[in-house]
mmCIF file of C-alpha atoms in Angstrom:
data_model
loop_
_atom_site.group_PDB
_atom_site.id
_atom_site.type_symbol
_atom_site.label_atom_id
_atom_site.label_comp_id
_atom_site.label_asym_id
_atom_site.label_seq_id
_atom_site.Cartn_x
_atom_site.Cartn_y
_atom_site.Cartn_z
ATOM 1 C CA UNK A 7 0.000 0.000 0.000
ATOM 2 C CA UNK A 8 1.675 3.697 -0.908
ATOM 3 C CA UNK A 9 1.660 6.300 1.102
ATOM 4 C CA UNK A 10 -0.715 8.489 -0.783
ATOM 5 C CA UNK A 11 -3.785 7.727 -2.772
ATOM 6 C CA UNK A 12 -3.949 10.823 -4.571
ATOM 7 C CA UNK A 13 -1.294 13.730 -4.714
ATOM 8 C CA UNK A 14 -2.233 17.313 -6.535
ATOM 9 C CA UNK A 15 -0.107 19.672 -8.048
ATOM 10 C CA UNK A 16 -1.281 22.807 -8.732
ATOM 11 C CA UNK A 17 -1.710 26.632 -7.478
ATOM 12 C CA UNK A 18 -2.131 27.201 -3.752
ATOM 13 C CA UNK A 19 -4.646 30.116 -3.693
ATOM 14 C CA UNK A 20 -6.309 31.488 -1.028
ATOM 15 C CA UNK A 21 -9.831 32.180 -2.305
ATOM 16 C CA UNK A 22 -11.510 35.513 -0.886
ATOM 17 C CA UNK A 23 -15.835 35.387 -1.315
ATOM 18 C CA UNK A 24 -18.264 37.351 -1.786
ATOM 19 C CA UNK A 25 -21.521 38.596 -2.751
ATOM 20 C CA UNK A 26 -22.269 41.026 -5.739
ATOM 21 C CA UNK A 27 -24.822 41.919 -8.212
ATOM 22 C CA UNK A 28 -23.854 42.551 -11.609
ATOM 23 C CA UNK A 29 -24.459 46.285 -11.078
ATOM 24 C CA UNK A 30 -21.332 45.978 -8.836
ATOM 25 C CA UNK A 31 -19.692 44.434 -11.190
ATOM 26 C CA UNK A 32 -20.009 46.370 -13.929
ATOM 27 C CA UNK A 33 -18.987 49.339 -12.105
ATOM 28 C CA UNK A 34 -15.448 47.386 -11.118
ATOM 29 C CA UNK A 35 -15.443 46.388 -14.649
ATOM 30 C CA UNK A 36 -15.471 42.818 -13.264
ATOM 31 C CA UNK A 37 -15.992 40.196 -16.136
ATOM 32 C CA UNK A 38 -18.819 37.694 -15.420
ATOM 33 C CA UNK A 39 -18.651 34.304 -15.527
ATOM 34 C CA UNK A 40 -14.518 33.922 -16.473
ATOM 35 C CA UNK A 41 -11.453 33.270 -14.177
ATOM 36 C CA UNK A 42 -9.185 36.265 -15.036
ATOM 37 C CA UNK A 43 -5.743 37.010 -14.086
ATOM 38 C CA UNK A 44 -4.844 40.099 -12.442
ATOM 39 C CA UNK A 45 -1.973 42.188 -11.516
ATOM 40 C CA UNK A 46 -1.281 42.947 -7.776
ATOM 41 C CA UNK A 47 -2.236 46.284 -7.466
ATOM 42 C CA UNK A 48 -5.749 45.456 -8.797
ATOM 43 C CA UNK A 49 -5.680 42.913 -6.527
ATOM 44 C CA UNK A 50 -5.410 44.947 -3.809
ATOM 45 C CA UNK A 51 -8.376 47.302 -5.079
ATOM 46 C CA UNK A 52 -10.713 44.096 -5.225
ATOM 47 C CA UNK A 53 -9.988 43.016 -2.098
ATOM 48 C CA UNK A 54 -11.067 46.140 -0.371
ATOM 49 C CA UNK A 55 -13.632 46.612 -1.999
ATOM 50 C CA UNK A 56 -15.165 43.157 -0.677
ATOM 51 C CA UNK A 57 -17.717 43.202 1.834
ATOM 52 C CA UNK A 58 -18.498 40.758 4.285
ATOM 53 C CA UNK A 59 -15.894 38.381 2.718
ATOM 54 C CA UNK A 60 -15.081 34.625 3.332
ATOM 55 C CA UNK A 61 -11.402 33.480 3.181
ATOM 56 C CA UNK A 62 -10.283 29.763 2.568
ATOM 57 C CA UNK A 63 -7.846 27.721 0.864
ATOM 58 C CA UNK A 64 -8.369 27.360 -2.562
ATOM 59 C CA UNK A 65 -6.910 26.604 -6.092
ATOM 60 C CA UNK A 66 -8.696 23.769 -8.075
ATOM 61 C CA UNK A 67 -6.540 20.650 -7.818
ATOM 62 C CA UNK A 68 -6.085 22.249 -3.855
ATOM 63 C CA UNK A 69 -10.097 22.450 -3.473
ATOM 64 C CA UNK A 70 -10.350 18.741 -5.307
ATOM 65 C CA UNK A 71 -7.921 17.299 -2.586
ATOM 66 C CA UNK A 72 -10.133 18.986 0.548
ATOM 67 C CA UNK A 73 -12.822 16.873 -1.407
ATOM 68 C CA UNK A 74 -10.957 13.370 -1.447
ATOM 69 C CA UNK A 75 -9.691 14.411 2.355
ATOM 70 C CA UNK A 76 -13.746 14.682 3.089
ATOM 71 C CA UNK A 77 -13.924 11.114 1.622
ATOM 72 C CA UNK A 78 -11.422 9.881 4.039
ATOM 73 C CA UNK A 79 -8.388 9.283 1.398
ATOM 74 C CA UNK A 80 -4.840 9.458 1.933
ATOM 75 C CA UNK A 81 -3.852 12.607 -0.096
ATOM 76 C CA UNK A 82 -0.935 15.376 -0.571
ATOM 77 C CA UNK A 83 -0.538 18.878 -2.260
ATOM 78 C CA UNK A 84 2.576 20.057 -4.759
ATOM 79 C CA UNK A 85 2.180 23.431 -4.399
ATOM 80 C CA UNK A 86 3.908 26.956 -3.452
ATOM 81 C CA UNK A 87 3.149 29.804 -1.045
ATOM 82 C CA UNK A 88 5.192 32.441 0.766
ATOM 83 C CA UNK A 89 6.073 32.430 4.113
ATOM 84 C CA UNK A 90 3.541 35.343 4.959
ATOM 85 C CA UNK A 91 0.149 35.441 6.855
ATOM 86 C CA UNK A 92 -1.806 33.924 3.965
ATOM 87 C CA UNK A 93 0.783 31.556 3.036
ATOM 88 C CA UNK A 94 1.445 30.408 6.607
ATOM 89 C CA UNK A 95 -2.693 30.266 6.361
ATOM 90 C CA UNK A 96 -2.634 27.938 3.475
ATOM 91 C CA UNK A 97 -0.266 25.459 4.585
ATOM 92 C CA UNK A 98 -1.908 25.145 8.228
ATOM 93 C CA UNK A 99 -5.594 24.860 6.951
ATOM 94 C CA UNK A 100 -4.163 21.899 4.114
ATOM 95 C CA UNK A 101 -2.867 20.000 6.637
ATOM 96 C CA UNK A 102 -6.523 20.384 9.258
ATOM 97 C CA UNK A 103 -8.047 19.441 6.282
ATOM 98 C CA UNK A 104 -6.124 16.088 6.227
ATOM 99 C CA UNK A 105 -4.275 16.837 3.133
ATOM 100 C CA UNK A 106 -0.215 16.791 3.635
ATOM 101 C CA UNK A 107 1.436 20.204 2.196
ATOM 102 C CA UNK A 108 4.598 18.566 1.288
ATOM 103 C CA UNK A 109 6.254 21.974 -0.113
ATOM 104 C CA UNK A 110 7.225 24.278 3.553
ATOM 105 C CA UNK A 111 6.528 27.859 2.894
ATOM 106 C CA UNK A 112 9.465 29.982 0.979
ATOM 107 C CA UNK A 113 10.643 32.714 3.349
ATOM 108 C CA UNK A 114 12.773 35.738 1.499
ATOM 109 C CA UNK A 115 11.883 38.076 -0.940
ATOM 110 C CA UNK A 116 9.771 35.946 -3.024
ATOM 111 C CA UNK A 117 6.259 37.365 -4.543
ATOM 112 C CA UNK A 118 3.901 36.788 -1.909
ATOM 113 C CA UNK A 119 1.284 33.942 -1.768
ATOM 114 C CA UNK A 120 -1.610 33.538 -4.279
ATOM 115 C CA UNK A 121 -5.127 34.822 -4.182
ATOM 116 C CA UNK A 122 -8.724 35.143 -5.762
ATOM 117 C CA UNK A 123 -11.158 37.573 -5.319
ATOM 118 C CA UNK A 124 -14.460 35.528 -6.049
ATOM 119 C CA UNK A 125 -17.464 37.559 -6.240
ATOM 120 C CA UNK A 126 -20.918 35.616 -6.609
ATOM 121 C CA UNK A 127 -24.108 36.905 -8.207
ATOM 122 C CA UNK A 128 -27.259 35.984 -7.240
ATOM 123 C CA UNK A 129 -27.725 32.878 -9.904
ATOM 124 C CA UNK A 130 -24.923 31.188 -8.400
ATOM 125 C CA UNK A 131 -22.398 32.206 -11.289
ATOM 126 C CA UNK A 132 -18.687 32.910 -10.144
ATOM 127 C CA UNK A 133 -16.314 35.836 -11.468
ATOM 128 C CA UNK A 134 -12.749 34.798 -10.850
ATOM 129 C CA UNK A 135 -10.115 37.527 -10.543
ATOM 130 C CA UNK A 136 -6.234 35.784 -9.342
ATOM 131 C CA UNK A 137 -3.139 36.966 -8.702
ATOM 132 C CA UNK A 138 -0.762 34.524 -8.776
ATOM 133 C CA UNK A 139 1.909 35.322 -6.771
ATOM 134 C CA UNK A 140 4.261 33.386 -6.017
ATOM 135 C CA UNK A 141 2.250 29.871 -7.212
ATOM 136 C CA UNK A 142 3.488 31.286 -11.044
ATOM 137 C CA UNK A 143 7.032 30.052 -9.855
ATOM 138 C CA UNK A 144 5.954 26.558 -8.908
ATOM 139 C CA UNK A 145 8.783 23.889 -11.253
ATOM 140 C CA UNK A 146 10.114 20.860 -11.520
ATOM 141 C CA UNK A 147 12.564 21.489 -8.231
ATOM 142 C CA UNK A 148 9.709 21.676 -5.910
ATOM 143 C CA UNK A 149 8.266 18.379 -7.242
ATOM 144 C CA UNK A 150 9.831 15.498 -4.651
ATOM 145 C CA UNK A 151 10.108 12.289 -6.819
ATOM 146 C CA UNK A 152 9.613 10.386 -3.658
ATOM 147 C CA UNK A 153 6.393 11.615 -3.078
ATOM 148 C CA UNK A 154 5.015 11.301 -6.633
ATOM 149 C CA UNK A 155 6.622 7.178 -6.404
ATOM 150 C CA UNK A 156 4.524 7.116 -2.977
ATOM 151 C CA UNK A 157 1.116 8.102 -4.941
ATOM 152 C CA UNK A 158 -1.333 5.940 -6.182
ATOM 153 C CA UNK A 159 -2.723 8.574 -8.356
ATOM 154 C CA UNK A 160 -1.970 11.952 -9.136
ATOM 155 C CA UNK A 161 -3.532 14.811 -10.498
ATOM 156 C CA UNK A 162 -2.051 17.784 -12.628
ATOM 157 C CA UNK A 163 -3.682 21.242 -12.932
ATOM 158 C CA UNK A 164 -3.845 22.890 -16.020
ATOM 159 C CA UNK A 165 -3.897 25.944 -15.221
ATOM 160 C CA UNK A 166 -0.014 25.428 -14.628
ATOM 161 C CA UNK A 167 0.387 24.724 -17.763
ATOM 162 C CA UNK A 168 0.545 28.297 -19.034
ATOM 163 C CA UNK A 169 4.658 28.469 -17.814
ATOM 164 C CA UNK A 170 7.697 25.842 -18.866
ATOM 165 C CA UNK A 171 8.328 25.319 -15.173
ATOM 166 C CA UNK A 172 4.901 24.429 -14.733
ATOM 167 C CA UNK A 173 5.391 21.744 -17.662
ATOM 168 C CA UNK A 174 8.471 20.984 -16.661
ATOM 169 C CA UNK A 175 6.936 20.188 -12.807
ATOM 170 C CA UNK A 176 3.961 17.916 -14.428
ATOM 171 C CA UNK A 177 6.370 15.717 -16.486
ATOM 172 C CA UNK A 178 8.644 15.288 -13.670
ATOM 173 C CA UNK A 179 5.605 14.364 -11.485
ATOM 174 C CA UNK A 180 3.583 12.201 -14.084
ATOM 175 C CA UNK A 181 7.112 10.328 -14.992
ATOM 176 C CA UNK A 182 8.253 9.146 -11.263
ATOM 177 C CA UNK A 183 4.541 8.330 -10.518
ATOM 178 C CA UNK A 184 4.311 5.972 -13.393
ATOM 179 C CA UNK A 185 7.410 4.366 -13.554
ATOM 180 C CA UNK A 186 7.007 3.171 -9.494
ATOM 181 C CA UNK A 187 3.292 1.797 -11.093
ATOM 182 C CA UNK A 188 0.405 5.013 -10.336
ATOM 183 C CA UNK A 189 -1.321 7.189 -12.562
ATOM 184 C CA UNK A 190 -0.734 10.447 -13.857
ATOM 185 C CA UNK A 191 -4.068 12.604 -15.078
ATOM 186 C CA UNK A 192 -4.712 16.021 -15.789
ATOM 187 C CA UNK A 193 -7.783 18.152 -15.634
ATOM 188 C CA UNK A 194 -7.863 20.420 -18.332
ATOM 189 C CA UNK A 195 -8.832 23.513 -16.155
ATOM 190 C CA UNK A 196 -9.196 26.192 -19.156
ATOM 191 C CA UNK A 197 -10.039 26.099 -22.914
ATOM 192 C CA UNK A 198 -7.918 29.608 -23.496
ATOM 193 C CA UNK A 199 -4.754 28.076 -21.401
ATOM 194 C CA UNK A 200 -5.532 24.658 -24.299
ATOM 195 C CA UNK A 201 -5.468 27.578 -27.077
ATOM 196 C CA UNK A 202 -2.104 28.797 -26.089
ATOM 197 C CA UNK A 203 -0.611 25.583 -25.762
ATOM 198 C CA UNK A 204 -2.174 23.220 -27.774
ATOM 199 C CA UNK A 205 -0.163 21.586 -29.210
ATOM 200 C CA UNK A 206 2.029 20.901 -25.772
ATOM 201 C CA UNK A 207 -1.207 19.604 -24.203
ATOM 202 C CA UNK A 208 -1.651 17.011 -26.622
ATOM 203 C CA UNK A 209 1.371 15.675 -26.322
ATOM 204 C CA UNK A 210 1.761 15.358 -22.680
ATOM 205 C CA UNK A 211 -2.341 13.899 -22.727
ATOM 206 C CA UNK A 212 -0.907 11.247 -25.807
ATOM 207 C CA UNK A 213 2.688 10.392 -23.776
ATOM 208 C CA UNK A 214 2.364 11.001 -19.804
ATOM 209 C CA UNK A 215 -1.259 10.708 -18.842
ATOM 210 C CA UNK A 216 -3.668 7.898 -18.167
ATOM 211 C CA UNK A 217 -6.447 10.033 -17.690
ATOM 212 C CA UNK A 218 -8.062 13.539 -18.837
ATOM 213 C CA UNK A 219 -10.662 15.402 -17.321
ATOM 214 C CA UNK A 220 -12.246 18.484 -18.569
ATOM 215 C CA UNK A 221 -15.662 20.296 -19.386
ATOM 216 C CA UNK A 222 -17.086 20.413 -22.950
ATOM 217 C CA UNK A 223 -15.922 23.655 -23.624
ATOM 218 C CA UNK A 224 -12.570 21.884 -22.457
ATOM 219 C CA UNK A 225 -12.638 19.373 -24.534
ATOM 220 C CA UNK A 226 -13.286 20.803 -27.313
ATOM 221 C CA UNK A 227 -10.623 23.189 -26.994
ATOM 222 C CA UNK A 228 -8.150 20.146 -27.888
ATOM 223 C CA UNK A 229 -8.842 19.334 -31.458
ATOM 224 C CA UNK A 230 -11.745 22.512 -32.317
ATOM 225 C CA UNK A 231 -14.174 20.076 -34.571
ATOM 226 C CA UNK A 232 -17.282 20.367 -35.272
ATOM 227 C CA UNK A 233 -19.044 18.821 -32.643
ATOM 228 C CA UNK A 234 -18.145 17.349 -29.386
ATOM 229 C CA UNK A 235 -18.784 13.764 -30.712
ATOM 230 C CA UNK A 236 -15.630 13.733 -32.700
ATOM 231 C CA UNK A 237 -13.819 15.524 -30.239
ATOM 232 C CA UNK A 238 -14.431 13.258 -27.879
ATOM 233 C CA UNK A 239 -13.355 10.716 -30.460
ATOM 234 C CA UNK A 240 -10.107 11.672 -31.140
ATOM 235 C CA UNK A 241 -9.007 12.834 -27.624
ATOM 236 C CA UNK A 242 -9.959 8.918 -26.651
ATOM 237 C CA UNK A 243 -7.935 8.089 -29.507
ATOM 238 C CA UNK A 244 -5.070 9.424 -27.783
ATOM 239 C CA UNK A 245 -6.059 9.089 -23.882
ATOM 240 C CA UNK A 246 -7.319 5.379 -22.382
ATOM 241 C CA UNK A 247 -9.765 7.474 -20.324
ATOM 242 C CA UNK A 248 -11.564 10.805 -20.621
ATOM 243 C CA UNK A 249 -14.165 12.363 -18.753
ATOM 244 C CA UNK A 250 -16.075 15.060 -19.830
ATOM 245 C CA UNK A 251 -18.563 17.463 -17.532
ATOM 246 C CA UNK A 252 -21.443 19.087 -19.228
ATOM 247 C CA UNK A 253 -23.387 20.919 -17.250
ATOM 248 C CA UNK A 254 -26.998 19.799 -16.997
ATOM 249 C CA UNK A 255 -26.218 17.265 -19.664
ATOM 250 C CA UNK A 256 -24.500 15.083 -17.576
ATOM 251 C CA UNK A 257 -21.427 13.445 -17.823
ATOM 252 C CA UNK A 258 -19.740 11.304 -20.471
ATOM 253 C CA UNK A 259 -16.584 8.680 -19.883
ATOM 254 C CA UNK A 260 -15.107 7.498 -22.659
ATOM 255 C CA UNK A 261 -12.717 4.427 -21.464
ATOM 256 C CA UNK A 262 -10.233 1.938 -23.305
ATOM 257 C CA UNK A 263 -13.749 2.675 -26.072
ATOM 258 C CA UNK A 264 -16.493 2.434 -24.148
ATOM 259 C CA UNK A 265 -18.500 4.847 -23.080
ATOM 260 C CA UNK A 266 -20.672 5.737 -20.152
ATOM 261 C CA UNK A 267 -23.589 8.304 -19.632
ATOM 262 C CA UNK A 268 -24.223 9.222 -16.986
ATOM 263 C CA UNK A 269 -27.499 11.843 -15.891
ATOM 264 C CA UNK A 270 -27.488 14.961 -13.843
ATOM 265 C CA UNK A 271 -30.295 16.472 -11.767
ATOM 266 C CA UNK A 272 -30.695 20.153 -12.233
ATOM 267 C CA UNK A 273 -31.090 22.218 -9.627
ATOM 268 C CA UNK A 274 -30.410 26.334 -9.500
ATOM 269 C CA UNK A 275 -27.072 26.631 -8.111
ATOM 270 C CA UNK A 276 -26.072 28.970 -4.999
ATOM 271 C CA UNK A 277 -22.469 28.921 -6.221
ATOM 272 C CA UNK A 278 -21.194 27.183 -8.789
ATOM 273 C CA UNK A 279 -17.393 27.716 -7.421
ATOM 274 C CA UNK A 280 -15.765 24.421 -7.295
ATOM 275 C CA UNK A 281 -18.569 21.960 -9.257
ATOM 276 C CA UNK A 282 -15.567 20.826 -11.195
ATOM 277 C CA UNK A 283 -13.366 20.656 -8.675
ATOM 278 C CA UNK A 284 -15.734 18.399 -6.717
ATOM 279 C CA UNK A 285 -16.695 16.328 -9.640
ATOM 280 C CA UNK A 286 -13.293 15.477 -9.632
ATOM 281 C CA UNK A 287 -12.762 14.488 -6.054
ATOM 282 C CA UNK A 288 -16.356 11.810 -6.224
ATOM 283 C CA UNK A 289 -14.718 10.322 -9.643
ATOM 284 C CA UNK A 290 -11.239 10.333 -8.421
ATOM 285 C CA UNK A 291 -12.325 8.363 -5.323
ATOM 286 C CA UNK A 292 -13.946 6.011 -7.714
ATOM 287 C CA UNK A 293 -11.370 5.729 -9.676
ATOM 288 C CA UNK A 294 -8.925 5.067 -6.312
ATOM 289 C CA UNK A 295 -11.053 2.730 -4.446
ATOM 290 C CA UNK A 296 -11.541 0.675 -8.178
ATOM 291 C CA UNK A 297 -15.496 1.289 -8.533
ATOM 292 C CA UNK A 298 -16.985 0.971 -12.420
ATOM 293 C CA UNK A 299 -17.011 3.881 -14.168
ATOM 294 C CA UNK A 300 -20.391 4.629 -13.888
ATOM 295 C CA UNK A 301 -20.067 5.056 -9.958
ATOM 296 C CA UNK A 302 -17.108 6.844 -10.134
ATOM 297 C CA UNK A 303 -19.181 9.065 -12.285
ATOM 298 C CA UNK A 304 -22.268 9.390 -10.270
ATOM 299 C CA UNK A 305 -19.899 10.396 -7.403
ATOM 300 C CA UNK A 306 -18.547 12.942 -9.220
ATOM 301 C CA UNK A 307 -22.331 14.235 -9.813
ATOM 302 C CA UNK A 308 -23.177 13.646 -6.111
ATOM 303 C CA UNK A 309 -20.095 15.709 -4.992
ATOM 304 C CA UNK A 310 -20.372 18.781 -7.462
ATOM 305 C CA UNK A 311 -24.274 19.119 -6.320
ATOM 306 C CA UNK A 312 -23.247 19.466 -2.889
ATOM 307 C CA UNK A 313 -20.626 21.986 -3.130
ATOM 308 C CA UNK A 314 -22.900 24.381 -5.798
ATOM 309 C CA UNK A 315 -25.922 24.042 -2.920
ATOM 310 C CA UNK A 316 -23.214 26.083 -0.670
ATOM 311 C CA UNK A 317 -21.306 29.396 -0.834
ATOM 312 C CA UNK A 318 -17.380 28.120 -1.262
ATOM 313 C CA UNK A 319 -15.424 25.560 -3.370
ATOM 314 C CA UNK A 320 -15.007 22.786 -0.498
ATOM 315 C CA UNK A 321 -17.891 20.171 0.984
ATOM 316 C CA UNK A 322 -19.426 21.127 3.930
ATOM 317 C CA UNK A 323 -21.174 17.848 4.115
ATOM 318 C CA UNK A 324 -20.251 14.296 4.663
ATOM 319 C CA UNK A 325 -19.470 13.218 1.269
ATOM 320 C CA UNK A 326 -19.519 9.443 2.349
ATOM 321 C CA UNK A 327 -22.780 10.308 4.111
ATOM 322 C CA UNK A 328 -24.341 11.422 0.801
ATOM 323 C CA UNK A 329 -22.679 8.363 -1.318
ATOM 324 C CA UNK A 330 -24.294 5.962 1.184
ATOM 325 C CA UNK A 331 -27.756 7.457 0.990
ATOM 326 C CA UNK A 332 -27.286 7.469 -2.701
ATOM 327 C CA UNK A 333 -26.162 3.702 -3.070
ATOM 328 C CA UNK A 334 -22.723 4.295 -3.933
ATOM 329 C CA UNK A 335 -21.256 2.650 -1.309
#
């Protein structure tokens, strides 16, 4: 048995929430509905112009981890923060949380530790604005090749993908992981990160991954056909499994050729922060504890409806509670 069942790498963000209408948002000139990156001194503006704001650890592979934690797995977190107040922060609430923060904080003159302002509007839809700090720095020499050959599975973020030390970090990871017998997946995290590095996310999904995991938009980002169908197609042509989120629509796992549906309730989200994220822990722990794929699925959709009936990116519920009443396990 291996030390870890899953390890994340990714960007440790501290996530700052709160409320706004779009009135407020257009007056901040705040896209809705997008993650976007922002410099520091905007970051500061944002963040003082919160009210009533809710502060937690964050990041998506992070927030996917606090999920699997909630499930009761063994898990870890690649990641970088300062050694400041938030950093200090991150690294203390990761470890309550049951996750092990492998990386200590970097003290010096470093950039200081990631954050996201988050504001929510009143349908549940989630306007993203990150600094990145210091996690933009996160390579290859903060990855620990004993930990990845201690981990069952692991779990790249693709929003890391958008520097070569981030690359550079994910190969190294994927490539000690597999060789001592694990798994190496990716979720895809952002169709405009897949536009500026397409073709370098193809070839680490052909060569270094056993598993992708993405929303439609995601998905089709890779290969930009017609229609998701052959998308879907040609990334399993390239990937033994792939798992793609679509909303209301459900869910649809393509592996070694066959595919699964599997159905979604809707229900009118309070905030939609973290669905992915969540969907990811439920099929993860599927995936780890060796359920078929349509379990692994349905805990996916059983995780991402609790965290959207919430405000915050993290379960607040039993997730093995809710599995259990749903048949799962």
């Amino acid at each position: 048995m291996k030390k870890y069942q899953v390890v994340g790498i990714g960007n440790a963000i501290v996530d700052v929430l709160t409320r706004a209408d779009d009135s407020f948002l257009e007056h901040m000139g705040i896209t809705k509905g997008i993650m976007q990156l922002i410099e520091r001194d905007r970051a500061e503006v944002l963040y003082g112009a919160m009210e009533g704001r809710v502060q937690a650890p964050g990041g998506s592979v992070a927030n996917t981890l606090a999920g699997l934690g909630n499930l009761g797995l063994r898990t870890a977190f690649i990641g970088r923060v300062h050694d400041d107040a938030l950093g200090r922060f991150y690294a203390e609430a990761m470890e309550k949380d049951g996750t092990a923060f492998v990386n200590p904080p970097v003290p010096g003159g470093e950039l200081p530790t990631s954050r996201s302002m988050i504001f929510v509007s009143p349908d549940g839809e989630r306007s993203m604005n990150t600094y990145l700090g210091i996690s933009a720095e996160l390579g290859p020499d903060d990855v620990d090749e004993a930990v990845a050959a201690n981990a069952e599975i692991v779990f790249l973020e693709g929003y890391l993908f958008d520097k070569d030390k981030g690359k550079d970090a994910f190969i190294r990871l994927a490539r000690a992981c597999r060789a001592a017998g694990g798994k190496a997946g990716i979720a895809i995290s952002d169709p405009f990160c897949v536009e500026r590095h397409r073709e370098d996310f193809l070839q680490l999904i052909e060569h270094e991954m056993d598993y992708v995991i993405g929303n439609e938009a995601e998905i089709r980002s890779l290969y930009q056909d017609n229609s998701l169908e052959a998308d879907l197609a040609r990334v399993a042509s390239i990937c033994p499994l792939v798992i793609c989120t679509r909303s209301g629509d459900g869910v649809t796992i393509v592996k070694d050729g066959v595919r699964t549906d599997v159905p979604v309730t809707k229900i009118v989200p309070i905030d939609a922060t973290g669905a992915g994220d969540q969907f990811a822990a439920g099929f993860l722990y599927g995936l780890a504890t060796g359920t078929d794929m349509a379990t692994a699925g349905r805990m996916g959709t059983v995780a991402a409806t609790e965290v959207i009936s919430h405000m915050g990116p993290r379960p607040e519920a039993s997730l093995p509670k809710l599995f259990r009443e749903a048949g799962l396990i």
